[in-house]
Amino acid sequence: MSLRLGDTAPNFKATTTEGEIDFYEYLGNGWGILFSHPADYTPVCTTELGKTAALQEEFAKRNAKVLAVSVDPLDKHKGWVNDINETQNVNVGFPLIADEDRTVATLYDMIHPNASATATVRSLFIIGPDKVVKLMITYPASTGRNFQEVLRVLDSLQLTSNYSVSTPADWKDGEDVIIGGTISTEDAYTKFPKGVKVVKPYLRYTPQPNK
Ligand code: BEZ
């Protein structure tokens, strides 16, 4: 059965461009971003890995480790990383998993046979420090993902796991957030000393509490 939000992310051992890893050990107590791409030496994938590499510091600031996966072999990954570094002006510093036997692809349901019988689709999972799946997105091969959006979701997940708030549509770090529905408006004034704006009884905002 395929994974769903709230499920425990399956652990695995894998061969990667950074050596042999145990997924859980690699993540430690931090957050994880596991994302698949269809194939090495393809244009959209090259830009996706390049963007991810350009954002490595941003992921590190958020205590998040990134891993890419496809069913291509290790030597192919290694050669392609040189191309990514050269063409995208980056230095890929995260592991690319060589999932030749499809262990990871199967555990995370990354092959969608009606899209491609052999290649992984563009799946992306955010995994929390508790090893629970917090986000899943799936894009087709023809559409590159927006890695700024991945950072934005990570910001929202990290905020909402620590405070009784949610983030509204198109929210960005630093903007007002929505007060959780279980908190009475009376309690909200105490809980959120930066201010409470009541638009409707069910729609109440407060400045981002951790800023
Ligand atoms: C690409 O990365 O450009 C790509 C990969 C597989 C199918 C289509 C596009």
mmCIF file of C-alpha atoms and ligand atoms in Angstrom:
data_model
loop_
_atom_site.group_PDB
_atom_site.id
_atom_site.type_symbol
_atom_site.label_atom_id
_atom_site.label_comp_id
_atom_site.label_asym_id
_atom_site.label_seq_id
_atom_site.Cartn_x
_atom_site.Cartn_y
_atom_site.Cartn_z
ATOM 1 C CA MET A 1 0.000 0.000 0.000
ATOM 2 C CA SER A 2 1.259 3.454 -0.753
ATOM 3 C CA LEU A 3 2.377 5.885 1.907
ATOM 4 C CA ARG A 4 0.083 8.529 3.304
ATOM 5 C CA LEU A 5 0.608 11.633 5.399
ATOM 6 C CA GLY A 6 1.124 10.680 9.016
ATOM 7 C CA ASP A 7 2.653 7.297 8.151
ATOM 8 C CA THR A 8 6.107 6.365 9.396
ATOM 9 C CA ALA A 9 8.643 6.888 6.602
ATOM 10 C CA PRO A 10 10.207 3.496 5.835
ATOM 11 C CA ASN A 11 13.891 3.132 6.633
ATOM 12 C CA PHE A 12 16.303 1.696 4.057
ATOM 13 C CA LYS A 13 19.976 1.183 3.342
ATOM 14 C CA ALA A 14 21.254 2.546 0.052
ATOM 15 C CA THR A 15 24.282 3.061 -2.152
ATOM 16 C CA THR A 16 24.788 6.771 -2.795
ATOM 17 C CA THR A 17 27.282 9.229 -4.241
ATOM 18 C CA GLU A 18 28.271 9.932 -0.606
ATOM 19 C CA GLY A 19 28.800 6.236 0.256
ATOM 20 C CA GLU A 20 26.561 3.603 1.835
ATOM 21 C CA ILE A 21 23.875 5.091 4.062
ATOM 22 C CA ASP A 22 21.192 4.037 6.474
ATOM 23 C CA PHE A 23 18.386 6.537 5.881
ATOM 24 C CA TYR A 24 17.388 7.013 9.522
ATOM 25 C CA GLU A 25 21.021 7.319 10.631
ATOM 26 C CA TYR A 26 21.671 9.825 7.880
ATOM 27 C CA LEU A 27 18.707 11.973 8.984
ATOM 28 C CA GLY A 28 19.589 11.783 12.668
ATOM 29 C CA ASN A 29 17.218 13.997 14.645
ATOM 30 C CA GLY A 30 16.657 16.435 11.805
ATOM 31 C CA TRP A 31 14.209 16.820 8.948
ATOM 32 C CA GLY A 32 14.526 14.950 5.649
ATOM 33 C CA ILE A 33 13.707 15.766 2.041
ATOM 34 C CA LEU A 34 13.667 12.626 -0.113
ATOM 35 C CA PHE A 35 12.935 13.268 -3.776
ATOM 36 C CA SER A 36 12.984 11.136 -6.883
ATOM 37 C CA HIS A 37 13.719 12.162 -10.437
ATOM 38 C CA PRO A 38 13.100 10.122 -13.597
ATOM 39 C CA ALA A 39 16.630 9.778 -14.966
ATOM 40 C CA ASP A 40 20.199 11.093 -14.970
ATOM 41 C CA TYR A 41 21.487 13.194 -17.869
ATOM 42 C CA THR A 42 18.057 14.665 -18.581
ATOM 43 C CA PRO A 43 17.445 18.405 -18.779
ATOM 44 C CA VAL A 44 14.667 19.081 -16.258
ATOM 45 C CA CYS A 45 16.301 16.814 -13.671
ATOM 46 C CA THR A 46 19.602 18.637 -14.178
ATOM 47 C CA THR A 47 17.939 21.949 -13.303
ATOM 48 C CA GLU A 48 16.092 20.431 -10.317
ATOM 49 C CA LEU A 49 19.251 19.004 -8.784
ATOM 50 C CA GLY A 50 21.010 22.295 -9.545
ATOM 51 C CA LYS A 51 18.338 24.333 -7.743
ATOM 52 C CA THR A 52 18.459 21.980 -4.773
ATOM 53 C CA ALA A 53 22.233 22.319 -4.599
ATOM 54 C CA ALA A 54 21.951 26.110 -4.769
ATOM 55 C CA LEU A 55 19.624 25.946 -1.744
ATOM 56 C CA GLN A 56 21.801 23.596 0.347
ATOM 57 C CA GLU A 57 22.526 26.303 2.937
ATOM 58 C CA GLU A 58 18.816 27.081 3.244
ATOM 59 C CA PHE A 59 18.025 23.428 3.925
ATOM 60 C CA ALA A 60 20.896 23.209 6.424
ATOM 61 C CA LYS A 61 19.619 26.330 8.260
ATOM 62 C CA ARG A 62 16.354 24.470 8.720
ATOM 63 C CA ASN A 63 18.148 21.347 9.991
ATOM 64 C CA ALA A 64 16.974 19.443 6.917
ATOM 65 C CA LYS A 65 18.980 16.926 4.919
ATOM 66 C CA VAL A 66 18.277 16.305 1.256
ATOM 67 C CA LEU A 67 18.571 13.056 -0.695
ATOM 68 C CA ALA A 68 17.821 12.522 -4.384
ATOM 69 C CA VAL A 69 16.915 9.141 -5.830
ATOM 70 C CA SER A 70 16.570 7.489 -9.210
ATOM 71 C CA VAL A 71 17.055 3.964 -10.487
ATOM 72 C CA ASP A 72 20.257 4.898 -12.330
ATOM 73 C CA PRO A 73 23.561 3.279 -11.287
ATOM 74 C CA LEU A 74 26.210 4.941 -9.130
ATOM 75 C CA ASP A 75 28.775 5.566 -11.875
ATOM 76 C CA LYS A 76 26.124 7.344 -13.937
ATOM 77 C CA HIS A 77 25.125 9.477 -10.935
ATOM 78 C CA LYS A 78 28.767 10.431 -10.356
ATOM 79 C CA GLY A 79 29.324 11.498 -13.962
ATOM 80 C CA TRP A 80 26.081 13.445 -14.040
ATOM 81 C CA VAL A 81 26.903 15.299 -10.804
ATOM 82 C CA ASN A 82 29.930 16.755 -12.635
ATOM 83 C CA ASP A 83 27.603 18.007 -15.362
ATOM 84 C CA ILE A 84 25.184 19.491 -12.801
ATOM 85 C CA ASN A 85 28.025 21.300 -11.043
ATOM 86 C CA GLU A 86 29.367 22.610 -14.345
ATOM 87 C CA THR A 87 26.110 23.696 -15.984
ATOM 88 C CA GLN A 88 24.226 24.929 -12.909
ATOM 89 C CA ASN A 89 27.252 26.541 -11.259
ATOM 90 C CA VAL A 90 26.806 24.625 -8.001
ATOM 91 C CA ASN A 91 28.534 22.013 -5.902
ATOM 92 C CA VAL A 92 26.137 19.141 -5.241
ATOM 93 C CA GLY A 93 26.831 18.185 -1.627
ATOM 94 C CA PHE A 94 23.953 15.840 -0.899
ATOM 95 C CA PRO A 95 23.642 12.120 -1.703
ATOM 96 C CA LEU A 96 22.126 10.792 -4.905
ATOM 97 C CA ILE A 97 20.795 7.316 -4.215
ATOM 98 C CA ALA A 98 21.530 4.705 -6.878
ATOM 99 C CA ASP A 99 18.333 2.690 -6.515
ATOM 100 C CA GLU A 100 19.036 0.097 -9.176
ATOM 101 C CA ASP A 101 17.054 -2.639 -7.433
ATOM 102 C CA ARG A 102 14.187 -0.157 -6.786
ATOM 103 C CA THR A 103 14.183 -0.686 -3.025
ATOM 104 C CA VAL A 104 13.504 2.985 -2.295
ATOM 105 C CA ALA A 105 11.252 3.478 -5.322
ATOM 106 C CA THR A 106 9.082 0.585 -4.158
ATOM 107 C CA LEU A 107 8.962 1.581 -0.477
ATOM 108 C CA TYR A 108 7.949 5.126 -1.427
ATOM 109 C CA ASP A 109 5.767 4.167 -4.423
ATOM 110 C CA MET A 110 7.800 6.327 -6.790
ATOM 111 C CA ILE A 111 7.150 4.306 -9.938
ATOM 112 C CA HIS A 112 3.720 4.981 -11.406
ATOM 113 C CA PRO A 113 3.429 2.371 -14.165
ATOM 114 C CA ASN A 114 0.868 4.262 -16.215
ATOM 115 C CA ALA A 115 3.231 7.243 -16.368
ATOM 116 C CA SER A 116 6.408 5.191 -16.923
ATOM 117 C CA ALA A 117 7.000 1.487 -16.412
ATOM 118 C CA THR A 118 10.639 1.946 -15.462
ATOM 119 C CA ALA A 119 11.420 5.503 -14.338
ATOM 120 C CA THR A 120 10.564 7.130 -11.032
ATOM 121 C CA VAL A 121 8.165 10.069 -11.218
ATOM 122 C CA ARG A 122 9.020 13.361 -9.508
ATOM 123 C CA SER A 123 7.958 12.457 -5.971
ATOM 124 C CA LEU A 124 9.035 14.458 -2.954
ATOM 125 C CA PHE A 125 8.586 13.641 0.716
ATOM 126 C CA ILE A 126 9.273 15.813 3.727
ATOM 127 C CA ILE A 127 9.958 13.672 6.769
ATOM 128 C CA GLY A 128 9.899 15.056 10.302
ATOM 129 C CA PRO A 129 12.412 14.414 13.094
ATOM 130 C CA ASP A 130 9.913 11.809 14.347
ATOM 131 C CA LYS A 131 10.351 9.977 10.975
ATOM 132 C CA VAL A 132 6.729 10.660 10.068
ATOM 133 C CA VAL A 133 5.760 11.708 6.521
ATOM 134 C CA LYS A 134 4.685 15.366 6.680
ATOM 135 C CA LEU A 135 4.378 16.232 2.976
ATOM 136 C CA MET A 136 4.090 14.342 -0.288
ATOM 137 C CA ILE A 137 4.048 15.895 -3.719
ATOM 138 C CA THR A 138 4.156 14.209 -7.113
ATOM 139 C CA TYR A 139 4.922 15.940 -10.383
ATOM 140 C CA PRO A 140 5.100 14.526 -13.905
ATOM 141 C CA ALA A 141 8.424 14.138 -15.698
ATOM 142 C CA SER A 142 7.742 17.175 -17.888
ATOM 143 C CA THR A 143 7.381 19.655 -15.005
ATOM 144 C CA GLY A 144 10.249 20.683 -12.766
ATOM 145 C CA ARG A 145 9.406 21.298 -9.129
ATOM 146 C CA ASN A 146 9.648 24.605 -7.284
ATOM 147 C CA PHE A 147 12.229 24.149 -4.526
ATOM 148 C CA GLN A 148 11.402 27.539 -3.006
ATOM 149 C CA GLU A 149 7.983 25.997 -2.364
ATOM 150 C CA VAL A 150 9.643 23.062 -0.611
ATOM 151 C CA LEU A 151 11.446 25.519 1.697
ATOM 152 C CA ARG A 152 8.198 27.420 2.251
ATOM 153 C CA VAL A 153 6.393 24.225 3.304
ATOM 154 C CA LEU A 154 9.307 23.296 5.548
ATOM 155 C CA ASP A 155 9.008 26.693 7.254
ATOM 156 C CA SER A 156 5.289 26.135 7.723
ATOM 157 C CA LEU A 157 5.752 22.591 9.053
ATOM 158 C CA GLN A 158 8.428 23.665 11.510
ATOM 159 C CA LEU A 159 6.341 26.601 12.733
ATOM 160 C CA THR A 160 3.076 24.718 13.051
ATOM 161 C CA SER A 161 4.722 21.815 14.862
ATOM 162 C CA ASN A 162 5.750 24.222 17.635
ATOM 163 C CA TYR A 163 2.790 26.623 17.865
ATOM 164 C CA SER A 164 -1.000 26.251 17.683
ATOM 165 C CA VAL A 165 -1.201 28.032 14.347
ATOM 166 C CA SER A 166 -1.710 27.252 10.661
ATOM 167 C CA THR A 167 -0.371 29.128 7.657
ATOM 168 C CA PRO A 168 -2.721 30.673 5.082
ATOM 169 C CA ALA A 169 -2.605 30.360 1.295
ATOM 170 C CA ASP A 170 0.615 31.678 -0.231
ATOM 171 C CA TRP A 171 2.022 32.382 3.254
ATOM 172 C CA LYS A 172 5.704 33.138 3.470
ATOM 173 C CA ASP A 173 8.005 33.113 6.478
ATOM 174 C CA GLY A 174 7.458 36.323 8.458
ATOM 175 C CA GLU A 175 3.825 36.875 7.467
ATOM 176 C CA ASP A 176 0.783 36.664 9.739
ATOM 177 C CA VAL A 177 -0.517 33.201 10.588
ATOM 178 C CA ILE A 178 -3.907 31.739 11.463
ATOM 179 C CA ILE A 179 -4.795 30.948 15.066
ATOM 180 C CA GLY A 180 -5.729 27.294 15.640
ATOM 181 C CA GLY A 181 -9.445 26.547 15.827
ATOM 182 C CA THR A 182 -9.216 24.862 19.228
ATOM 183 C CA ILE A 183 -8.096 28.099 20.904
ATOM 184 C CA SER A 184 -10.870 30.407 22.094
ATOM 185 C CA THR A 185 -10.516 34.043 21.098
ATOM 186 C CA GLU A 186 -10.281 34.941 24.785
ATOM 187 C CA ASP A 187 -7.342 32.542 25.247
ATOM 188 C CA ALA A 188 -5.792 33.709 21.989
ATOM 189 C CA TYR A 189 -5.142 37.182 23.426
ATOM 190 C CA THR A 190 -3.049 35.609 26.197
ATOM 191 C CA LYS A 191 -1.379 32.993 24.022
ATOM 192 C CA PHE A 192 -0.465 35.425 21.234
ATOM 193 C CA PRO A 193 0.680 38.650 22.928
ATOM 194 C CA LYS A 194 1.794 40.140 19.597
ATOM 195 C CA GLY A 195 -1.866 40.671 18.738
ATOM 196 C CA VAL A 196 -5.026 38.985 17.499
ATOM 197 C CA LYS A 197 -7.038 40.110 14.487
ATOM 198 C CA VAL A 198 -10.547 38.610 14.348
ATOM 199 C CA VAL A 199 -11.942 38.653 10.788
ATOM 200 C CA LYS A 200 -14.618 36.040 11.519
ATOM 201 C CA PRO A 201 -14.940 33.888 14.637
ATOM 202 C CA TYR A 202 -13.266 31.070 12.665
ATOM 203 C CA LEU A 203 -10.683 33.241 10.890
ATOM 204 C CA ARG A 204 -8.266 34.904 13.282
ATOM 205 C CA TYR A 205 -4.737 36.048 12.574
ATOM 206 C CA THR A 206 -1.686 36.765 14.691
ATOM 207 C CA PRO A 207 1.840 37.869 13.787
ATOM 208 C CA GLN A 208 4.168 34.918 13.339
ATOM 209 C CA PRO A 209 4.946 33.905 16.940
ATOM 210 C CA ASN A 210 8.580 32.844 16.442
ATOM 211 C CA LYS A 211 9.731 36.039 14.689
HETATM 212 C C1 BEZ B 1 13.878 15.688 -17.896
HETATM 213 O O1 BEZ B 1 14.426 15.689 -16.820
HETATM 214 O O2 BEZ B 1 14.019 16.597 -18.704
HETATM 215 C C2 BEZ B 1 12.952 14.565 -18.277
HETATM 216 C C3 BEZ B 1 13.178 13.295 -17.757
HETATM 217 C C4 BEZ B 1 12.343 12.256 -18.131
HETATM 218 C C5 BEZ B 1 11.296 12.483 -19.006
HETATM 219 C C6 BEZ B 1 11.078 13.773 -19.490
HETATM 220 C C7 BEZ B 1 11.902 14.812 -19.119
#
